[in-house]
RNA sequence: GGCGAGGUAGCUCAGUUGGUUAGAGCAUCGGAUUCAUAACCCGAAGGUCGGCAGUUCAAAUCUGCUCCUCGCUACCA
């Protein structure tokens, strides 16, 4: 795949504006994308890098409910927060847009209409929950009920926050509307579907055949899995009042599915970039390249010409949308190109556990920036050396400290400092003359010349961790050179030779300032100032005579500072405190279910029973088959508790059972009753037992 | 249960057209050095490449089975 591309269109996943984003998101998409793009710019390539806030979908109004405010307030708040954090961390978008902007609504509707007019969307009427009192279809989030997976009584229709399962409203037990509190009714509603299965042959050809070798195994594997499983028509519209209106008549209360419009946000952002450039505005745009005489329609080549290389940087949770659904949309429209690659990363864990904003186990970007406002590169470096490129990786604060102290300070910073201090001491802070090169110098120069290509190869192959390691290796080369030539000793006897050595050491430093730019842009800039050398052109890298003799150097300063144990201990403490805080905050009792009468309650016959036998159920992860003595009889109950209890520990236990629940066949076995369990906030189940043993069949009332 | 991705040195991770003593960084130990933020530089030690079987002259790498982790998905609570 060495096609000569005329331009590059690089996207980083649109962060969902329902909350702050953590460093796992950075490691997943934004940092690798930024390194890639910065490198391309240094190569003088024509490249545009876009992202923006994803502001539609059910979770936004959901979050608004939680924060007791409006969806608009939510997106305004998090759009600004995320945008500013990414900027402070050096992520160099040409534009950071947002999907609530009119131009995005327009673009999304255009693409929807293109598909519609080509007859590529199918109309289907299905049964959706409707609140008769509020006279509205209920979005998934407006339906609450008992989670079928963990028994949580206030699960949302799209997701159970207790166990994290993705749900559909119809799966909920005892659904009720959050608008009226009443049970909703099923009512037919019309939606437009994209028949994904029709594109299977194309997907097989495009991904399974032509990208077998150049896409990452994790990405390719997941695509194959989905394709092999058989694709289904997917609804492109929803009954919802928050989002982009469906551009067809008689569709009040219907919007485009958030996953339809979100990736289109990349296109809208590119459009917005050229619109602003052509009008001389910079509302969202922060162009990093000079665009000569930009026109409104200049976005088109980036999305429509086959000599453009389109690359999506995302986390693994987005693979199906970026590799299958969005490409199908683009392909089906007949007007757009599809991505050349989607180098999705896996997830980054934190201190041995999964990162999660809601559980408080995370390092949010804004939190890091508050505590380390002058250290964006230190975070970039730690993340880059440990990106989850092939499998989930792990961030620890101790590792952060070690990488900072042992690599950035001791190798990179120290090398530059050594060269500068010696130059100040012996040559009045000017680049000394290098008369002749000796054997040792020539060897170092030969090695130096290899670095830019080596680093570039890794970047081009999306191996950013490896590329970052090569960067440090260049500083290592410098340290080794100084140690071998020992200029501080020669200073007493052979000053011209010292000059030659320091000249070359400074040339290495200048090279570092160029090749470090994609990875450590702030350090690169600082180093440039110290050296009074500004070129960032990649083509200059590898050159051993970037700095002319007698060139005046700038004021020396340390590039990095050591991090003490205390700083790290504070962060660990902070992390644990935050987690505890979140657990407490999550504890408040959930709102009660709708009132029931005594008669309704007394219909339920709840008893204490003893478990006589318990066994696992073949082919089921969650079910135990129990024989229980109810005092009246011995019966079989299927219970979904296998993930929390072993059969052995259940035997002989007294539990609470609903005995007059209608029997139901589960996995081919008739279940006569239901074991009642207390589900903890993390979804864990606990038996409900009498405080002292009672007779089997004792009534609970 | 199905599918996908992983399981390689104390830690974090590389390593597939199968081929000589399996690599890097950090940590550890030893040496050398003092220009430098006690940093750098050199060297050593450290691995049944999850397990079992098979194909092969040769397996971390291919095949089958198996165990463990993660993700999606299914039965179900």
XYZ file of C-alpha atoms (C1' of nucleotides) in Angstrom:
778
model
C 0.000 0.000 0.000
C 2.508 2.587 -1.089
C 0.119 4.628 -3.127
C 1.208 8.191 -3.597
C -1.385 10.234 -1.847
C -1.878 13.879 -2.684
C -3.458 14.769 0.625
C -4.229 13.304 3.999
C -7.516 13.502 5.860
C -6.992 12.495 9.450
C -9.781 12.212 12.000
C -9.737 11.560 15.722
C -12.859 10.128 17.352
C -15.424 12.762 18.276
C -15.423 12.885 22.071
C -18.915 12.464 23.437
C -19.806 15.679 25.241
C -21.594 14.091 28.178
C -18.684 14.440 30.576
C -14.959 14.965 30.896
C -12.584 12.692 29.014
C -9.720 10.775 30.600
C -6.182 9.914 29.588
C -7.341 6.573 28.225
C -9.136 8.462 25.483
C -5.930 10.342 24.786
C -3.975 7.134 24.480
C -6.676 5.551 22.376
C -7.092 8.111 19.668
C -5.883 11.658 20.134
C -2.204 11.192 20.811
C -1.459 8.688 18.074
C -3.404 10.838 15.632
C -1.539 13.945 16.709
C 1.873 12.320 16.317
C 0.894 11.059 12.889
C -0.348 14.440 11.765
C 2.511 16.464 13.178
C 4.931 14.194 11.388
C 3.083 14.609 8.091
C 3.112 18.380 8.468
C 6.854 18.345 9.084
C 7.141 16.396 5.865
C 5.344 19.240 4.149
C 2.386 17.010 3.311
C -1.050 18.374 2.624
C -2.900 17.233 5.711
C -6.010 18.181 7.631
C -6.693 16.966 11.146
C -10.240 17.255 12.447
C -12.306 16.333 15.415
C -15.105 17.858 17.446
C -17.634 17.262 20.139
C -20.319 14.656 19.556
C -23.376 16.264 21.068
C -26.389 14.171 20.132
C -27.750 10.861 21.303
C -29.728 9.841 24.302
C -26.941 10.138 26.849
C -26.802 13.921 26.540
C -30.356 14.580 27.744
C -29.706 11.813 30.216
C -26.732 13.634 31.653
C -28.805 16.825 31.691
C -31.338 15.087 33.895
C -28.576 13.994 36.209
C -27.115 17.457 36.477
C -30.576 18.947 36.625
C -30.081 21.188 33.642
C -30.680 21.320 29.877
C -28.963 19.337 27.146
C -27.675 22.582 25.665
C -26.002 23.500 28.934
C -24.373 20.099 29.082
C -22.887 20.216 25.619
C -21.746 23.806 26.018
C -19.992 22.921 29.222
C -18.241 19.768 28.087
C -17.492 20.984 24.587
C -15.423 23.799 26.027
C -13.804 21.635 28.675
C -12.751 18.896 26.264
C -11.667 21.310 23.552
C -9.465 23.258 25.950
C -7.910 20.181 27.520
C -6.984 18.700 24.165
C -5.483 22.024 23.122
C -3.451 22.288 26.300
C -2.117 18.804 25.733
C -0.931 19.867 22.320
C -3.382 17.952 20.153
C -3.110 20.008 16.999
C -6.450 19.928 15.238
C -6.946 22.190 12.256
C -10.465 22.465 13.501
C -12.289 21.246 16.558
C -15.935 21.488 15.645
C -19.199 20.397 17.218
C -22.158 18.467 15.928
C -24.697 20.958 17.199
C -23.585 23.466 14.548
C -26.003 24.204 11.663
C -23.463 23.200 9.016
C -23.303 19.750 10.532
C -27.079 19.407 10.622
C -27.109 20.420 6.985
C -24.379 17.969 5.973
C -25.988 15.094 7.831
C -29.370 15.760 6.317
C -27.841 15.994 2.852
C -26.193 12.616 3.196
C -29.380 11.116 4.604
C -31.345 12.505 1.676
C -28.797 11.260 -0.817
C -29.243 7.743 0.507
C -32.999 8.195 0.708
C -33.354 9.480 -2.838
C -31.243 6.665 -4.192
C -33.720 4.324 -2.585
C -31.072 2.804 -0.351
C -32.992 3.189 2.886
C -35.819 0.872 3.801
C -38.846 2.026 5.746
C -40.040 -0.162 8.533
C -42.713 0.219 11.112
C -42.032 -1.316 14.456
C -43.479 -1.302 17.916
C -41.929 1.235 20.258
C -42.887 2.273 23.740
C -45.229 5.238 23.874
C -46.329 7.268 26.870
C -50.054 7.899 26.431
C -50.228 10.504 29.117
C -47.320 12.529 27.794
C -48.403 11.702 24.237
C -44.885 10.953 23.084
C -42.732 8.092 21.983
C -40.261 7.322 24.668
C -36.605 7.522 23.945
C -34.682 4.644 25.438
C -33.514 6.806 28.285
C -37.046 7.763 29.308
C -37.935 4.205 30.102
C -36.871 2.763 33.403
C -37.386 -0.741 34.585
C -35.766 -3.728 36.127
C -32.563 -4.740 34.433
C -32.929 -8.226 33.023
C -29.248 -8.874 33.580
C -28.620 -7.838 37.142
C -32.017 -7.092 38.593
C -31.269 -3.424 39.123
C -34.669 -1.820 39.449
C -33.830 1.502 37.837
C -32.084 0.479 34.643
C -32.458 2.787 31.669
C -33.885 1.538 28.424
C -30.549 1.802 26.656
C -28.224 0.747 29.396
C -28.114 -0.504 32.921
C -25.770 1.672 34.878
C -25.363 -0.924 37.552
C -24.016 -3.752 35.480
C -23.116 -1.777 32.367
C -25.130 -3.956 30.012
C -26.431 -2.476 26.838
C -30.170 -2.916 26.734
C -33.130 -2.282 24.564
C -36.311 -0.971 26.188
C -38.245 -4.119 25.453
C -35.842 -6.146 27.563
C -36.776 -4.222 30.691
C -38.992 -5.895 33.199
C -41.874 -3.768 34.464
C -41.010 -0.810 32.258
C -42.293 2.582 33.281
C -42.087 6.005 31.725
C -40.037 8.630 33.496
C -42.378 11.281 32.081
C -45.538 10.065 33.755
C -44.402 7.155 35.887
C -46.957 4.998 34.114
C -46.183 1.830 32.210
C -45.774 2.723 28.544
C -47.637 0.993 25.760
C -46.240 -0.382 22.536
C -47.252 1.639 19.521
C -46.155 1.437 15.920
C -43.659 3.972 14.615
C -41.891 4.314 11.278
C -38.143 4.377 10.861
C -35.572 4.291 8.093
C -33.063 1.502 8.003
C -29.812 1.011 6.203
C -29.739 -2.595 4.994
C -26.160 -3.328 5.943
C -26.387 -6.912 4.751
C -26.633 -5.734 1.142
C -23.071 -4.467 1.371
C -21.562 -7.678 2.622
C -19.953 -8.604 -0.692
C -18.428 -5.149 -0.915
C -17.191 -5.270 2.683
C -15.676 -8.675 2.151
C -13.834 -7.462 -0.878
C -12.804 -4.144 0.647
C -11.762 -5.244 4.134
C -11.322 -8.994 4.201
C -9.500 -9.127 0.872
C -7.759 -5.848 0.265
C -6.905 -4.875 3.838
C -5.949 -8.260 5.150
C -2.348 -7.267 5.604
C -2.290 -3.545 6.271
C -4.974 -3.278 8.945
C -4.162 -4.114 12.512
C -5.128 -7.656 13.602
C -7.432 -6.407 16.330
C -9.322 -4.214 13.849
C -9.393 -6.744 11.060
C -10.449 -9.505 13.426
C -13.361 -7.585 14.810
C -14.564 -6.605 11.344
C -14.367 -10.203 10.224
C -16.302 -11.264 13.265
C -19.138 -8.877 12.476
C -19.192 -9.643 8.778
C -19.134 -13.402 9.315
C -21.924 -13.150 11.854
C -24.132 -11.604 9.194
C -25.151 -7.968 9.176
C -28.637 -6.702 9.947
C -30.538 -3.664 8.795
C -29.784 -0.840 11.172
C -32.145 1.985 12.052
C -30.786 5.348 11.007
C -33.495 7.320 12.771
C -34.915 7.479 16.254
C -37.911 8.862 18.088
C -36.216 11.558 20.057
C -36.380 15.289 20.461
C -32.644 15.871 20.750
C -30.626 15.657 17.575
C -30.846 16.307 13.863
C -34.344 16.372 12.428
C -35.144 13.763 9.823
C -35.370 15.799 6.592
C -38.590 14.227 5.371
C -42.220 15.301 5.657
C -44.323 14.101 8.575
C -41.423 13.119 10.748
C -42.018 15.290 13.760
C -40.300 13.922 16.801
C -37.826 11.924 14.755
C -34.113 12.543 14.531
C -31.155 10.917 12.863
C -29.570 8.162 14.891
C -26.555 9.602 16.681
C -24.276 7.046 15.096
C -25.482 8.164 11.706
C -24.627 11.774 12.289
C -21.552 11.521 14.498
C -18.996 10.318 11.930
C -20.421 12.753 9.431
C -19.122 15.279 11.927
C -15.689 14.745 10.419
C -16.977 15.904 7.057
C -18.884 18.821 8.559
C -15.769 19.885 10.440
C -13.740 19.881 7.241
C -16.470 21.867 5.533
C -16.583 24.314 8.397
C -12.817 24.697 8.260
C -12.850 25.835 4.645
C -15.929 27.936 5.140
C -14.216 29.829 7.918
C -10.948 30.076 6.024
C -12.672 31.395 2.937
C -14.461 33.988 5.032
C -11.387 34.860 7.066
C -13.030 33.671 10.272
C -11.628 31.499 13.000
C -14.475 30.496 15.228
C -13.677 26.792 15.407
C -10.692 26.625 13.094
C -7.081 26.675 14.199
C -5.363 25.965 10.883
C -1.854 24.581 11.290
C -0.892 24.854 7.645
C -1.024 27.741 5.224
C -3.923 27.290 2.837
C -3.460 29.546 -0.129
C -6.623 31.194 -1.315
C -8.997 28.748 0.387
C -12.456 28.342 -1.134
C -15.683 27.164 0.450
C -15.701 23.965 -1.582
C -12.099 23.037 -0.989
C -13.198 20.443 1.562
C -14.441 18.210 -1.231
C -11.133 16.771 -2.450
C -10.375 15.661 1.097
C -13.484 13.512 1.186
C -14.194 12.728 -2.422
C -10.963 12.216 -4.324
C -9.368 8.817 -4.327
C -5.890 10.290 -4.091
C -6.710 11.347 -0.528
C -5.601 9.097 2.295
C -8.355 9.004 4.901
C -7.332 7.684 8.314
C -9.616 7.352 11.339
C -7.991 7.203 14.769
C -10.365 5.653 17.308
C -10.575 3.384 20.326
C -11.649 -0.218 19.925
C -15.197 0.514 21.029
C -15.743 2.392 17.769
C -14.488 -0.190 15.305
C -17.813 -1.389 14.022
C -19.014 2.116 13.233
C -15.832 3.332 11.573
C -15.040 0.158 9.670
C -18.479 -1.033 8.665
C -21.395 1.337 9.091
C -19.833 4.677 8.233
C -17.898 3.276 5.256
C -21.113 1.704 3.995
C -22.803 5.090 4.257
C -19.950 6.759 2.406
C -19.715 4.048 -0.197
C -23.467 3.867 -0.729
C -23.724 7.594 -1.259
C -21.478 7.173 -4.253
C -19.773 10.453 -3.544
C -17.267 9.719 -0.833
C -14.045 7.823 -0.318
C -13.599 5.234 2.405
C -10.783 5.076 4.962
C -7.401 3.710 3.957
C -6.851 2.607 7.506
C -8.499 2.634 10.920
C -5.656 2.051 13.378
C -7.853 1.549 16.418
C -6.187 1.153 19.761
C -7.282 -1.074 22.590
C -7.965 0.276 26.085
C -5.620 1.635 28.689
C -6.145 0.423 32.231
C -5.182 2.352 35.321
C -3.388 0.879 38.314
C -4.697 -2.592 37.656
C -8.301 -1.719 36.952
C -10.380 -0.563 34.045
C -10.531 3.190 33.602
C -13.968 4.597 34.222
C -15.091 8.157 34.725
C -18.335 7.159 36.389
C -16.623 4.874 38.847
C -14.047 7.520 39.665
C -11.189 5.284 38.571
C -9.573 7.554 36.021
C -7.229 10.400 35.385
C -9.359 13.016 33.707
C -7.523 15.337 31.345
C -8.564 18.427 33.254
C -7.474 16.891 36.548
C -4.025 16.124 35.200
C -3.717 19.613 33.783
C -4.725 21.159 37.093
C -2.024 19.225 38.930
C 0.634 19.372 36.226
C -0.118 22.492 34.204
C 3.436 22.755 32.878
C 3.855 19.108 31.992
C 1.777 18.139 28.976
C 4.741 16.438 27.308
C 5.441 14.317 30.358
C 1.970 12.828 30.065
C 2.241 12.506 26.301
C 5.515 10.673 26.679
C 4.297 8.215 29.300
C 1.189 7.452 27.288
C 3.061 7.195 24.003
C 5.573 4.704 25.370
C 2.729 2.561 26.575
C -0.033 2.942 24.013
C -2.475 0.014 23.865
C -1.526 -0.658 20.256
C -1.876 -4.415 20.201
C -3.552 -5.164 23.495
C -4.898 -3.440 26.548
C -2.092 -1.664 28.365
C -1.629 -0.216 31.776
C -0.879 3.218 33.183
C 0.554 3.469 36.681
C 1.699 6.584 38.463
C 4.896 4.848 39.447
C 5.603 4.196 35.798
C 4.824 7.830 35.039
C 7.421 8.859 37.593
C 9.964 6.354 36.306
C 9.533 7.401 32.688
C 9.876 11.030 33.676
C 12.898 10.584 35.915
C 14.774 7.839 34.112
C 14.115 8.738 30.544
C 13.015 12.320 30.044
C 15.181 13.813 32.786
C 18.105 11.399 32.860
C 18.512 10.748 29.163
C 16.849 13.438 27.068
C 17.079 16.460 29.358
C 20.430 15.472 30.742
C 22.049 15.088 27.343
C 20.918 18.507 26.187
C 21.981 20.031 29.467
C 25.432 18.442 29.308
C 26.068 19.771 25.824
C 24.851 23.241 26.732
C 26.707 23.551 30.019
C 29.975 22.544 28.405
C 29.444 24.965 25.570
C 28.736 27.799 27.967
C 31.766 26.952 30.022
C 34.248 26.729 27.201
C 32.809 28.590 24.231
C 30.753 31.467 25.615
C 27.507 29.845 24.543
C 28.374 29.863 20.850
C 28.488 26.825 18.605
C 32.170 25.964 18.382
C 33.993 25.300 15.122
C 34.412 21.697 14.046
C 37.551 21.377 11.967
C 37.818 17.712 11.290
C 35.832 14.660 12.162
C 37.530 11.686 13.741
C 36.508 8.076 13.427
C 34.264 8.207 16.509
C 32.546 11.315 15.158
C 31.926 9.772 11.774
C 30.349 6.728 13.376
C 27.998 8.908 15.370
C 27.146 10.949 12.296
C 26.360 7.781 10.367
C 24.052 6.662 13.134
C 22.443 10.061 13.427
C 21.543 9.937 9.755
C 19.602 6.708 10.256
C 17.280 8.058 12.915
C 14.812 10.197 10.986
C 13.972 7.417 8.561
C 13.756 4.875 11.345
C 11.345 7.038 13.317
C 9.373 7.906 10.203
C 8.942 4.261 9.233
C 7.472 3.485 12.624
C 5.089 6.424 12.494
C 3.917 5.535 9.017
C 3.208 2.001 10.188
C 1.241 3.356 13.185
C 3.839 1.973 15.595
C 4.001 5.027 17.795
C 5.405 3.319 20.827
C 8.347 2.094 18.837
C 8.819 5.506 17.254
C 8.913 7.128 20.681
C 11.556 4.647 21.816
C 13.718 5.577 18.827
C 13.440 9.219 19.799
C 14.955 8.498 23.202
C 17.567 6.335 21.536
C 18.785 9.408 19.686
C 19.354 11.166 22.998
C 21.120 8.021 24.176
C 23.417 8.280 21.188
C 24.275 11.792 22.300
C 25.008 10.722 25.870
C 27.160 7.873 24.710
C 29.084 10.155 22.400
C 29.874 12.608 25.177
C 30.907 9.837 27.545
C 33.189 8.298 24.949
C 34.869 11.516 23.882
C 35.081 13.052 27.385
C 35.334 16.690 26.289
C 35.578 17.866 29.929
C 38.956 16.141 30.151
C 40.231 17.413 26.834
C 39.347 20.958 27.771
C 42.655 21.248 29.560
C 44.736 20.058 26.648
C 42.948 20.288 23.312
C 40.294 22.959 23.081
C 39.779 22.697 19.287
C 38.917 19.023 19.697
C 36.495 19.899 22.487
C 34.938 22.326 20.037
C 34.463 19.639 17.436
C 32.875 17.298 19.936
C 30.505 19.912 21.300
C 29.640 21.023 17.813
C 28.458 17.531 17.005
C 26.702 17.158 20.355
C 24.796 20.358 19.660
C 23.946 19.128 16.168
C 22.398 16.063 17.785
C 20.435 18.360 20.100
C 19.199 20.330 17.095
C 18.154 17.093 15.456
C 16.308 16.161 18.604
C 14.367 19.395 18.433
C 13.090 18.342 15.012
C 12.293 14.683 15.520
C 10.826 15.261 18.990
C 8.196 17.609 17.600
C 5.478 15.030 16.882
C 5.852 13.444 20.289
C 6.889 16.250 22.616
C 5.861 19.479 20.884
C 6.301 21.694 23.922
C 9.753 20.322 24.661
C 10.681 20.623 21.024
C 9.760 24.292 21.138
C 11.675 24.848 24.360
C 14.697 23.128 22.917
C 14.467 25.281 19.820
C 14.561 28.375 21.975
C 17.523 27.124 23.934
C 19.378 26.387 20.727
C 18.065 29.465 18.989
C 17.230 27.153 16.110
C 13.764 27.062 14.655
C 13.533 24.625 11.750
C 11.072 21.782 12.187
C 11.381 20.405 8.667
C 11.733 16.680 8.715
C 14.014 16.895 5.691
C 16.534 18.757 7.854
C 16.689 15.884 10.320
C 19.715 13.627 10.017
C 21.864 16.567 9.006
C 25.020 16.929 11.175
C 25.505 20.599 10.363
C 22.231 22.284 11.202
C 23.916 24.801 13.485
C 26.584 27.010 11.943
C 29.832 27.675 13.744
C 29.665 30.716 16.038
C 25.872 30.495 16.102
C 24.718 32.171 19.294
C 22.759 29.842 21.559
C 19.828 30.982 23.647
C 19.422 30.968 27.371
C 19.868 27.499 28.835
C 17.090 25.969 30.856
C 16.256 22.489 32.015
C 13.817 20.679 29.761
C 12.408 18.406 32.449
C 12.458 18.242 36.197
C 12.633 15.305 38.524
C 9.450 14.095 40.119
C 9.594 13.228 43.797
C 7.907 10.228 45.386
C 5.581 12.523 47.273
C 3.983 13.781 44.071
C 3.205 10.242 43.007
C 1.902 9.244 46.414
C -0.427 12.223 46.351
C -1.826 11.158 43.005
C -2.409 7.616 44.201
C -4.161 8.920 47.262
C -6.222 11.264 45.155
C -7.240 8.437 42.869
C -8.369 6.235 45.729
C -10.187 9.092 47.395
C -11.998 9.903 44.196
C -13.111 6.322 43.803
C -14.416 6.235 47.359
C -16.162 9.538 46.833
C -17.896 8.230 43.743
C -18.994 5.093 45.526
C -20.533 7.147 48.292
C -22.130 9.527 45.850
C -23.619 6.618 43.983
C -25.086 5.166 47.127
C -28.160 7.371 47.686
C -31.283 5.298 47.395
C -32.896 5.136 44.038
C -36.349 6.601 43.604
C -39.073 4.235 44.679
C -41.166 2.322 42.224
C -44.761 3.422 41.648
C -47.095 2.771 44.542
C -48.873 -0.568 44.845
C -51.895 -1.499 46.911
C -51.777 -3.945 49.771
C -53.867 -6.314 47.721
C -51.337 -6.238 44.915
C -48.552 -6.903 47.361
C -50.336 -9.697 49.128
C -50.735 -11.581 45.878
C -47.091 -12.441 46.129
C -46.320 -15.515 48.151
C -42.805 -15.137 49.460
C -41.295 -17.921 51.544
C -38.132 -19.123 53.098
C -36.812 -22.274 51.493
C -33.758 -24.444 51.817
C -31.543 -25.333 48.935
C -31.089 -29.062 48.683
C -29.186 -29.361 45.456
C -27.424 -26.958 43.172
C -25.721 -27.569 39.867
C -24.362 -25.614 36.974
C -26.363 -25.495 33.785
C -24.628 -26.688 30.616
C -23.891 -23.899 28.147
C -24.866 -21.142 30.492
C -22.597 -18.735 32.283
C -25.170 -17.310 34.647
C -27.636 -20.047 35.519
C -27.722 -22.454 38.416
C -30.314 -25.197 38.594
C -31.544 -25.430 42.184
C -33.634 -27.987 44.054
C -35.338 -26.229 46.927
C -37.416 -27.411 49.834
C -40.274 -24.963 50.230
C -41.877 -26.798 53.128
C -44.797 -27.560 50.828
C -42.860 -29.374 48.167
C -39.468 -29.810 46.615
C -39.179 -27.928 43.351
C -36.754 -26.857 40.694
C -35.786 -23.218 40.276
C -33.490 -21.803 37.661
C -31.551 -18.879 39.034
C -29.175 -16.482 37.288
C -26.649 -16.342 40.064
C -23.842 -18.550 38.796
C -21.506 -15.604 38.385
C -21.671 -14.855 42.083
C -22.243 -18.195 43.780
C -20.846 -21.661 43.303
C -23.247 -24.601 43.516
C -21.350 -25.866 46.571
C -21.867 -22.739 48.617
C -25.568 -22.602 47.829
C -26.319 -26.081 49.127
C -27.919 -26.103 52.559
C -28.566 -22.351 52.557
C -31.917 -20.827 53.396
C -33.019 -18.299 50.837
C -36.030 -16.178 50.066
C -38.204 -17.388 47.246
C -41.253 -16.145 45.399
C -43.207 -19.372 45.192
C -46.260 -18.394 43.199
C -44.473 -16.914 40.214
C -45.851 -18.413 37.036
C -43.629 -21.347 36.006
C -41.470 -20.710 33.003
C -39.202 -22.827 30.886
C -35.621 -21.672 31.032
C -32.959 -23.489 29.025
C -35.420 -26.284 28.574
C -36.081 -26.709 32.269
C -39.223 -25.535 33.981
C -38.427 -23.030 36.685
C -40.967 -22.924 39.486
C -40.428 -19.721 41.369
C -37.733 -17.134 41.745
C -34.943 -16.814 44.283
C -34.814 -13.250 45.594
C -31.452 -11.589 45.882
C -30.174 -8.241 47.002
C -28.135 -6.709 44.221
C -25.351 -4.474 45.405
C -24.532 -1.308 43.513
C -21.803 -3.053 41.585
C -24.315 -5.692 40.540
C -23.091 -8.317 42.973
C -25.789 -10.496 44.427
C -26.346 -11.395 48.085
C -28.737 -13.963 49.503
C -31.692 -12.776 51.556
C -31.649 -15.003 54.617
C -33.546 -14.975 57.927
C -31.350 -13.848 60.773
C -31.846 -17.239 62.395
C -32.880 -20.479 60.794
C -36.657 -20.823 60.425
C -38.902 -23.657 59.286
C -38.924 -24.277 55.540
C -41.888 -22.558 54.002
C -42.061 -19.770 56.549
C -43.939 -16.873 55.077
C -42.338 -13.534 54.456
C -44.660 -10.610 54.922
C -22.153 -21.266 24.744
C -20.528 -18.501 20.036
C -17.093 -14.927 17.899
C -12.805 -11.689 18.364
C -8.215 -10.134 20.847
C -4.525 -11.481 24.234
C -1.490 -14.920 27.677
C 6.757 -13.961 26.061
C 12.272 -11.811 31.758
C 10.359 -9.041 38.595
C 7.377 -4.771 35.769
C 5.587 -2.511 30.942
C 5.889 -4.427 26.227
C 8.351 -6.021 20.980
C 8.915 -10.385 18.118
C 4.311 -14.636 12.015
C 6.448 -15.844 4.524
C 8.795 -21.618 11.021
C 15.572 -21.545 11.143
C 21.603 -20.248 14.399
C 22.875 -18.716 21.912
C 14.122 -15.443 22.104
C 14.643 -9.066 22.215
C 13.917 -3.627 24.259
C 13.096 -0.201 28.235
C 12.581 0.019 33.415
C 13.810 -2.416 38.036
C 18.213 -5.588 40.196
C 23.561 -6.559 40.571
C 28.679 -5.367 39.093
C 32.188 -2.024 36.679
C 33.738 2.680 34.827
C 33.136 7.939 35.224
C 32.234 12.987 37.302
C 30.731 17.694 32.225
C 25.516 16.902 33.838
C 18.926 17.418 37.585
C 23.751 11.127 42.196
C 22.281 11.802 36.170
C 25.240 9.436 31.951
C 28.326 5.160 29.803
C 29.848 -0.281 29.817
C 28.652 -5.167 31.413
C 26.043 -9.213 33.994
C 22.129 -11.860 35.754
C 17.134 -12.909 34.745
C 12.349 -16.447 30.464
C 9.599 -24.756 30.607
C 7.728 -17.980 25.038
C -0.030 -20.312 29.663
C -0.439 -26.054 29.413
C -0.744 -30.787 26.533
C -0.387 -33.266 21.976
C 0.660 -33.093 16.694
C 2.996 -31.554 11.757
C 8.384 -30.697 10.640
C 15.249 -31.865 9.938
C 13.583 -27.367 12.778
C 7.779 -24.356 16.358
C 7.143 -18.336 20.583
C 5.779 -18.662 15.237
C 1.630 -23.792 11.835
C -2.620 -27.518 13.469
C -5.839 -29.678 17.345
C -7.312 -29.787 22.347
C -7.121 -27.296 27.087
C -6.655 -23.388 31.068
C -6.727 -18.019 32.208
C -7.760 -12.520 31.065
C -10.433 -8.747 28.206
C -14.299 -7.276 24.634
C -18.752 -8.271 21.760
C -22.810 -11.648 21.732
C -26.546 -15.584 23.447
C -29.560 -18.265 27.088
C -31.331 -15.976 31.836
C -31.983 -13.720 36.317
